[in-house]
Amino acid sequence: MASRFTLKDHFRESRLINDRLIFAAVLSVLVFSVVIVRLVVLQVLEYEHFDSLSNRNRVDIEPLPPQRGLIYDRHGVVVAENIPTFSLEMVPEKVPDIDTTLSELAKLLALTEEDIREFQERLKQHRRFQQVVLRQRLTEEEVARFSANRYRFPGVDIEGRLIRHYPQGNLFAHTVGYVGRINERDLQIIDQQNYKGTQQIGKTGVEKEYEDILHGEVGYRQVETNVQGRIVRELMSEPSYSGDDLFLHLDINLQRVASAALMDFNGSVVALDPRTGGVLAMVSKPDFDPNAFVSGIGSEEYAALRDSPERPLFDRALRGHYPPGSTLKPFVALAGLELGVITEQSRVFDPGWYSLPGHDHRYRCWKSHGHGWVNMKDAIAQSCDVYFYDLAHALGIDRLHSFLDLFGFGRRSEVDIPSESRGLSPSSEWKRAARNQAWFPGETLISGIGQGFNQTTPIQLAHATAILAMRGVAMKPQVVRASRAAGKSEMRLRGSDNVNSLPMDDSQHWEAVIDSMVEVIHGARGTARHVGEKMPFKIAGKTGTAQVFGIKQDEKYDAEMLERKLHDHALFIAFAPADKPEFVVAVVVENGGSGSKMAAPIARKLIAEHFGIETDEQPDQ
């Protein structure tokens, strides 16, 4: 008998289909719910975010960097300006392949490995949507070449910008300073919002000290772009505000004379107006071209400047440490008068050497056979070392230190330029703290003639001389004289900063010392008589010679047989007119030898230039 079997189970098939339909329906509802929820999130909760992203496909917000303020000398001559230039810039997020793009650009525009390396360093300092400079100062030919091939480089474009330029070159390199590219250290201290679109920031000198005034305030504009990123139209804008212009006390003519007068010697010249503290000249040699730093100096070029034994980047006017030598003697004499150790008539016999009581060691005078009997005026005019050995011994180092402190020795002058050094005015306390050693009487003697541990900077020496010239009125040195808001004609003068007036028991002491300094220039036996020749007024001054290395007590040397770097430093301080001073100058010529022969003639040239005096001297070539 054959078995029975079912060919089709309608119930089971129907149930299977229903289960599948239910599953599909549930799945559809779940998927649809997810879609609905996501749409709610996108359209409602995150609407503003995605609306902004969408607009960025066609609308960009671009910073409008401000124009940096200009810098002028006292006569209105431009010493720092802005010139137009073209720069190659990239927006990283718009570039499909940065490495390939850089490779192709290198072929087109001859980019160097250093250009690419520096660009990659800057990439780390910017966000991907920000423009990053690839190379500045493109030539017209390079601009034309890139423009013809721009379609090959999405995200890369040429921007016209203003760039800093120093038309006087090396002349104001240390004082005005320079701007350079913003680095990571700068980003830590600046307001990054206000520096959007700005490539440079003040690095040294006036450019750094007055950065906030010179920079200005950034602006913005909203622009509509096409798919290639080109601007179609401007939607709105907030203008930038240019930085203020600065006017300096510095005189370009004095600066040129001082720089030329130093010739090929290293050194510094600082000139002040003692009535206001205005810095009329501030030269440090050797110098350098600040324009090389604006766009980023090459590593080899920078290494050559940094490693040069002449140290051209070192600002000697503010940071150079020099023994003041005999230029300190007028201040020591004033200390002796004021503290009652000497009178104007006090006399000392100079046989050519000096010994401490009970000691055989001889401290020599520069004049081997001595000056004979000298009083204070003779000692300053002829620069008698023995007189000041004896005076320093009577004063003692600590009283001498305290008195010199009144004139700013061993302290910053607080001139309005950064990186000023303190110098050093020694004391017994300083030596215990710095060297853990006792002070010796012989060290007091050599301190009295500006040698030993004494170290002063040219700006400090000029400032002290200005206080002396003004009979105790101390004006803080200032480089910047005034500022002017962009688009305005009115200048805002900076007030002169009167630090204090030095108390003196007898005002006649000022005149006694200054008369002695006049004798240096106009006396029959003065050490700088040639400075006063054919001058229509009296000049007060003091020569100085500072030893670079020590020699044994009975040893002599022939300077002509030594290398220049072993020659003495030549120094000179002066102010004119002596009775109503308007001009103060301090000169330091490294390894120049004699202060009267090398430093004093430089001061004479500056005095003649400042007062418009014709001299018979030929200008330096």
Tab-separated table of C-alpha atoms in Angstrom, residues 159-437:
chain	number	residue	atom	x	y	z
A	159	GLU	CA	48.829	87.307	-1.507
A	160	GLY	CA	49.881	90.911	-1.676
A	161	ARG	CA	51.120	92.091	1.720
A	162	LEU	CA	53.065	94.888	3.308
A	163	ILE	CA	56.402	93.852	4.722
A	164	ARG	CA	58.757	95.715	7.057
A	165	HIS	CA	61.751	97.444	5.525
A	166	TYR	CA	64.613	99.432	7.034
A	167	PRO	CA	65.754	101.968	4.426
A	168	GLN	CA	68.795	103.053	6.475
A	169	GLY	CA	70.157	99.499	6.561
A	170	ASN	CA	72.724	98.878	9.283
A	171	LEU	CA	72.627	102.378	10.733
A	172	PHE	CA	69.863	101.799	13.316
A	173	ALA	CA	70.114	98.016	13.506
A	174	HIS	CA	70.595	97.741	17.273
A	175	THR	CA	68.516	100.692	18.449
A	176	VAL	CA	65.434	100.488	16.226
A	177	GLY	CA	65.837	96.711	16.044
A	178	TYR	CA	63.888	94.547	13.630
A	179	VAL	CA	60.768	92.409	13.234
A	180	GLY	CA	60.829	88.697	12.491
A	181	ARG	CA	58.431	85.838	11.928
A	182	ILE	CA	56.159	84.928	14.819
A	183	ASN	CA	57.440	81.767	16.505
A	184	GLU	CA	56.091	79.409	19.153
A	185	ARG	CA	57.510	81.495	21.992
A	186	ASP	CA	55.763	84.595	20.636
A	187	LEU	CA	52.461	82.702	20.427
A	188	GLN	CA	52.613	82.080	24.167
A	189	ILE	CA	52.548	85.780	25.031
A	190	ILE	CA	50.566	87.549	22.304
A	191	ASP	CA	46.822	87.936	21.842
A	192	GLN	CA	46.439	85.419	19.026
A	193	GLN	CA	43.095	86.869	17.947
A	194	ASN	CA	44.673	90.276	17.367
A	195	TYR	CA	47.570	88.738	15.417
A	196	LYS	CA	45.503	86.738	12.912
A	197	GLY	CA	46.951	87.379	9.485
A	198	THR	CA	50.064	89.037	10.944
A	199	GLN	CA	53.340	87.359	10.034
A	200	GLN	CA	55.923	89.483	11.889
A	201	ILE	CA	56.436	90.761	15.406
A	202	GLY	CA	59.056	93.034	16.985
A	203	LYS	CA	62.111	91.065	18.085
A	204	THR	CA	64.614	93.660	19.317
A	205	GLY	CA	65.028	97.372	20.015
A	206	VAL	CA	62.203	99.881	19.601
A	207	GLU	CA	60.313	97.381	17.442
A	208	LYS	CA	60.036	95.024	20.422
A	209	GLU	CA	59.603	97.537	23.241
A	210	TYR	CA	56.751	99.365	21.475
A	211	GLU	CA	55.128	96.337	19.810
A	212	ASP	CA	51.697	97.056	21.305
A	213	ILE	CA	51.695	100.586	19.904
A	214	LEU	CA	53.164	99.747	16.494
A	215	HIS	CA	51.057	96.680	15.710
A	216	GLY	CA	47.501	98.088	15.701
A	217	GLU	CA	44.227	96.089	15.783
A	218	VAL	CA	43.173	93.344	13.400
A	219	GLY	CA	39.997	93.634	11.275
A	220	TYR	CA	37.844	91.021	9.477
A	221	ARG	CA	35.867	90.632	6.297
A	222	GLN	CA	33.290	88.047	5.275
A	223	VAL	CA	33.543	87.020	1.629
A	224	GLU	CA	31.648	84.651	-0.683
A	225	THR	CA	33.839	82.227	-2.634
A	226	ASN	CA	33.335	79.847	-5.538
A	227	VAL	CA	34.267	76.149	-5.584
A	228	GLN	CA	37.857	77.024	-6.477
A	229	GLY	CA	38.125	79.228	-3.397
A	230	ARG	CA	38.262	82.491	-5.342
A	231	ILE	CA	36.437	85.470	-3.852
A	232	VAL	CA	33.188	86.327	-5.628
A	233	ARG	CA	32.048	89.213	-3.444
A	234	GLU	CA	32.487	90.773	-0.040
A	235	LEU	CA	29.535	90.370	2.309
A	236	MET	CA	30.650	92.495	5.253
A	237	SER	CA	33.796	93.855	6.862
A	238	GLU	CA	35.218	95.248	10.100
A	239	PRO	CA	38.215	97.472	9.260
A	240	SER	CA	41.595	97.056	10.914
A	241	TYR	CA	43.229	99.922	12.791
A	242	SER	CA	46.818	100.726	11.879
A	243	GLY	CA	49.486	101.010	14.532
A	244	ASP	CA	50.757	104.367	15.726
A	245	ASP	CA	53.780	105.999	14.128
A	246	LEU	CA	56.763	106.667	16.390
A	247	PHE	CA	59.133	109.634	16.343
A	248	LEU	CA	62.539	109.152	17.932
A	249	HIS	CA	65.024	111.452	19.608
A	250	LEU	CA	67.683	109.804	17.420
A	251	ASP	CA	69.348	112.065	14.874
A	252	ILE	CA	70.284	110.324	11.623
A	253	ASN	CA	73.118	112.792	10.985
A	254	LEU	CA	74.710	112.153	14.381
A	255	GLN	CA	74.207	108.453	13.873
A	256	ARG	CA	76.063	108.561	10.560
A	257	VAL	CA	78.914	110.646	11.945
A	258	ALA	CA	79.354	108.324	14.935
A	259	SER	CA	79.255	105.189	12.826
A	260	ALA	CA	81.756	106.561	10.304
A	261	ALA	CA	84.065	107.913	13.027
A	262	LEU	CA	84.454	104.466	14.606
A	263	MET	CA	85.877	103.316	11.261
A	264	ASP	CA	86.758	99.621	11.458
A	265	PHE	CA	86.993	99.560	15.256
A	266	ASN	CA	84.440	97.812	17.407
A	267	GLY	CA	82.817	99.938	20.069
A	268	SER	CA	79.924	102.194	20.901
A	269	VAL	CA	78.916	105.850	20.911
A	270	VAL	CA	75.983	107.192	22.947
A	271	ALA	CA	74.847	110.833	22.869
A	272	LEU	CA	72.112	112.316	25.069
A	273	ASP	CA	70.261	115.564	25.557
A	274	PRO	CA	70.763	115.910	29.336
A	275	ARG	CA	67.811	118.291	29.670
A	276	THR	CA	65.257	115.723	28.509
A	277	GLY	CA	67.084	112.395	28.568
A	278	GLY	CA	66.563	112.077	24.809
A	279	VAL	CA	68.952	109.617	23.137
A	280	LEU	CA	70.379	111.557	20.180
A	281	ALA	CA	72.729	108.830	18.935
A	282	MET	CA	73.295	105.219	19.892
A	283	VAL	CA	75.758	103.279	17.778
A	284	SER	CA	77.148	99.794	18.308
A	285	LYS	CA	79.810	98.456	15.948
A	286	PRO	CA	80.053	96.085	14.243
A	287	ASP	CA	76.454	96.057	13.086
A	288	PHE	CA	74.287	94.101	10.627
A	289	ASP	CA	71.480	94.507	8.101
A	290	PRO	CA	68.133	94.091	9.926
A	291	ASN	CA	66.297	93.531	6.629
A	292	ALA	CA	67.710	90.001	6.523
A	293	PHE	CA	65.601	89.037	9.551
A	294	VAL	CA	62.225	90.311	8.347
A	295	SER	CA	61.325	87.410	6.071
A	296	GLY	CA	63.383	84.840	7.942
A	297	ILE	CA	67.147	84.758	7.739
A	298	GLY	CA	68.822	81.661	6.278
A	299	SER	CA	70.489	79.295	8.722
A	300	GLU	CA	73.941	79.741	7.159
A	301	GLU	CA	73.678	83.523	7.143
A	302	TYR	CA	72.475	83.564	10.744
A	303	ALA	CA	75.207	81.156	11.847
A	304	ALA	CA	77.803	83.472	10.299
A	305	LEU	CA	76.470	86.407	12.339
A	306	ARG	CA	76.015	84.386	15.518
A	307	ASP	CA	79.415	82.717	15.448
A	308	SER	CA	81.452	85.707	14.276
A	309	PRO	CA	84.197	86.569	16.784
A	310	GLU	CA	83.289	90.252	16.222
A	311	ARG	CA	79.759	89.581	17.581
A	312	PRO	CA	77.782	91.951	15.307
A	313	LEU	CA	74.456	90.934	16.889
A	314	PHE	CA	75.661	92.017	20.339
A	315	ASP	CA	74.430	95.494	21.295
A	316	ARG	CA	77.479	97.044	22.917
A	317	ALA	CA	75.670	100.274	23.804
A	318	LEU	CA	73.297	98.465	26.156
A	319	ARG	CA	75.128	95.288	27.055
A	320	GLY	CA	78.840	95.833	26.511
A	321	HIS	CA	80.801	95.702	29.780
A	322	TYR	CA	83.894	97.915	29.881
A	323	PRO	CA	86.131	99.174	32.671
A	324	PRO	CA	85.384	102.923	32.785
A	325	GLY	CA	89.066	103.704	33.358
A	326	SER	CA	89.872	107.329	34.050
A	327	THR	CA	86.398	108.498	32.970
A	328	LEU	CA	85.401	107.486	36.517
A	329	LYS	CA	87.825	109.960	38.123
A	330	PRO	CA	85.500	113.031	38.113
A	331	PHE	CA	82.913	111.002	40.034
A	332	VAL	CA	85.528	109.771	42.516
A	333	ALA	CA	86.721	113.359	43.004
A	334	LEU	CA	83.153	114.511	43.636
A	335	ALA	CA	82.776	111.747	46.229
A	336	GLY	CA	85.942	112.960	47.956
A	337	LEU	CA	84.666	116.547	48.081
A	338	GLU	CA	81.156	115.683	49.199
A	339	LEU	CA	82.256	113.222	51.898
A	340	GLY	CA	84.834	115.641	53.282
A	341	VAL	CA	87.889	113.523	52.433
A	342	ILE	CA	89.526	116.230	50.271
A	343	THR	CA	89.159	119.878	49.363
A	344	GLU	CA	89.876	121.559	46.042
A	345	GLN	CA	93.291	122.529	47.382
A	346	SER	CA	94.261	119.084	48.747
A	347	ARG	CA	97.591	118.080	47.216
A	348	VAL	CA	99.320	114.747	46.667
A	349	PHE	CA	102.865	114.141	45.474
A	350	ASP	CA	103.086	111.767	42.501
A	351	PRO	CA	106.535	110.211	41.971
A	352	GLY	CA	105.115	107.836	39.363
A	353	TRP	CA	103.873	105.202	41.805
A	354	TYR	CA	101.868	104.671	44.987
A	355	SER	CA	102.223	102.153	47.806
A	356	LEU	CA	99.880	101.321	50.649
A	357	PRO	CA	101.304	102.094	54.117
A	358	GLY	CA	103.425	99.174	55.257
A	359	HIS	CA	103.548	97.561	51.796
A	360	ASP	CA	106.248	97.468	49.133
A	361	HIS	CA	103.997	96.847	46.112
A	362	ARG	CA	103.918	99.832	43.799
A	363	TYR	CA	100.794	100.853	41.925
A	364	ARG	CA	102.021	102.734	38.903
A	365	CYS	CA	100.842	105.964	37.348
A	366	TRP	CA	100.436	106.065	33.570
A	367	LYS	CA	103.184	108.707	33.556
A	368	SER	CA	106.267	106.754	34.609
A	369	HIS	CA	108.177	109.726	36.138
A	370	GLY	CA	105.070	111.095	37.834
A	371	HIS	CA	103.227	114.430	37.893
A	372	GLY	CA	104.844	115.891	41.007
A	373	TRP	CA	102.573	117.850	43.365
A	374	VAL	CA	98.963	117.916	42.100
A	375	ASN	CA	95.659	119.167	43.451
A	376	MET	CA	92.232	117.935	42.379
A	377	LYS	CA	92.007	120.086	39.236
A	378	ASP	CA	95.511	119.067	38.155
A	379	ALA	CA	94.760	115.399	38.879
A	380	ILE	CA	91.628	115.382	36.686
A	381	ALA	CA	93.123	117.518	33.898
A	382	GLN	CA	96.281	115.383	33.699
A	383	SER	CA	94.576	112.143	34.754
A	384	CYS	CA	96.979	111.504	37.629
A	385	ASP	CA	96.512	107.929	38.877
A	386	VAL	CA	98.446	108.393	42.140
A	387	TYR	CA	96.085	111.162	43.321
A	388	PHE	CA	93.116	108.845	42.871
A	389	TYR	CA	94.866	105.851	44.440
A	390	ASP	CA	95.299	107.945	47.554
A	391	LEU	CA	91.739	109.296	47.415
A	392	ALA	CA	90.178	105.863	46.900
A	393	HIS	CA	92.169	104.492	49.849
A	394	ALA	CA	90.872	107.312	52.040
A	395	LEU	CA	87.282	106.824	50.911
A	396	GLY	CA	87.174	103.049	51.172
A	397	ILE	CA	85.374	100.835	48.690
A	398	ASP	CA	81.976	100.812	50.387
A	399	ARG	CA	81.646	104.590	50.671
A	400	LEU	CA	82.843	104.889	47.083
A	401	HIS	CA	80.324	102.278	45.945
A	402	SER	CA	77.430	104.038	47.715
A	403	PHE	CA	78.314	107.387	46.145
A	404	LEU	CA	78.711	105.986	42.620
A	405	ASP	CA	75.351	104.281	43.031
A	406	LEU	CA	73.755	107.750	43.032
A	407	PHE	CA	74.926	108.175	39.424
A	408	GLY	CA	73.579	104.799	38.319
A	409	PHE	CA	76.839	102.858	38.150
A	410	GLY	CA	76.016	99.183	38.557
A	411	ARG	CA	72.320	99.820	37.766
A	412	ARG	CA	70.253	99.916	34.602
A	413	SER	CA	69.555	103.364	33.244
A	414	GLU	CA	66.015	102.158	32.345
A	415	VAL	CA	66.281	103.397	28.793
A	416	ASP	CA	63.191	102.393	26.808
A	417	ILE	CA	64.881	99.561	24.873
A	418	PRO	CA	64.944	95.960	26.130
A	419	SER	CA	67.949	93.845	27.172
A	420	GLU	CA	69.961	96.511	28.993
A	421	SER	CA	72.682	95.152	31.285
A	422	ARG	CA	73.418	96.339	34.838
A	423	GLY	CA	77.181	96.635	34.667
A	424	LEU	CA	79.056	96.316	37.964
A	425	SER	CA	80.069	98.747	40.678
A	426	PRO	CA	81.966	96.599	43.188
A	427	SER	CA	81.758	96.601	46.983
A	428	SER	CA	83.019	94.368	49.770
A	429	GLU	CA	79.513	92.946	50.169
A	430	TRP	CA	79.324	92.142	46.460
A	431	LYS	CA	82.627	90.271	46.555
A	432	ARG	CA	81.564	88.195	49.562
A	433	ALA	CA	78.277	87.283	47.874
A	434	ALA	CA	79.634	86.711	44.364
A	435	ARG	CA	83.025	85.155	45.095
A	436	ASN	CA	82.959	84.263	48.780
A	437	GLN	CA	86.161	86.280	49.247
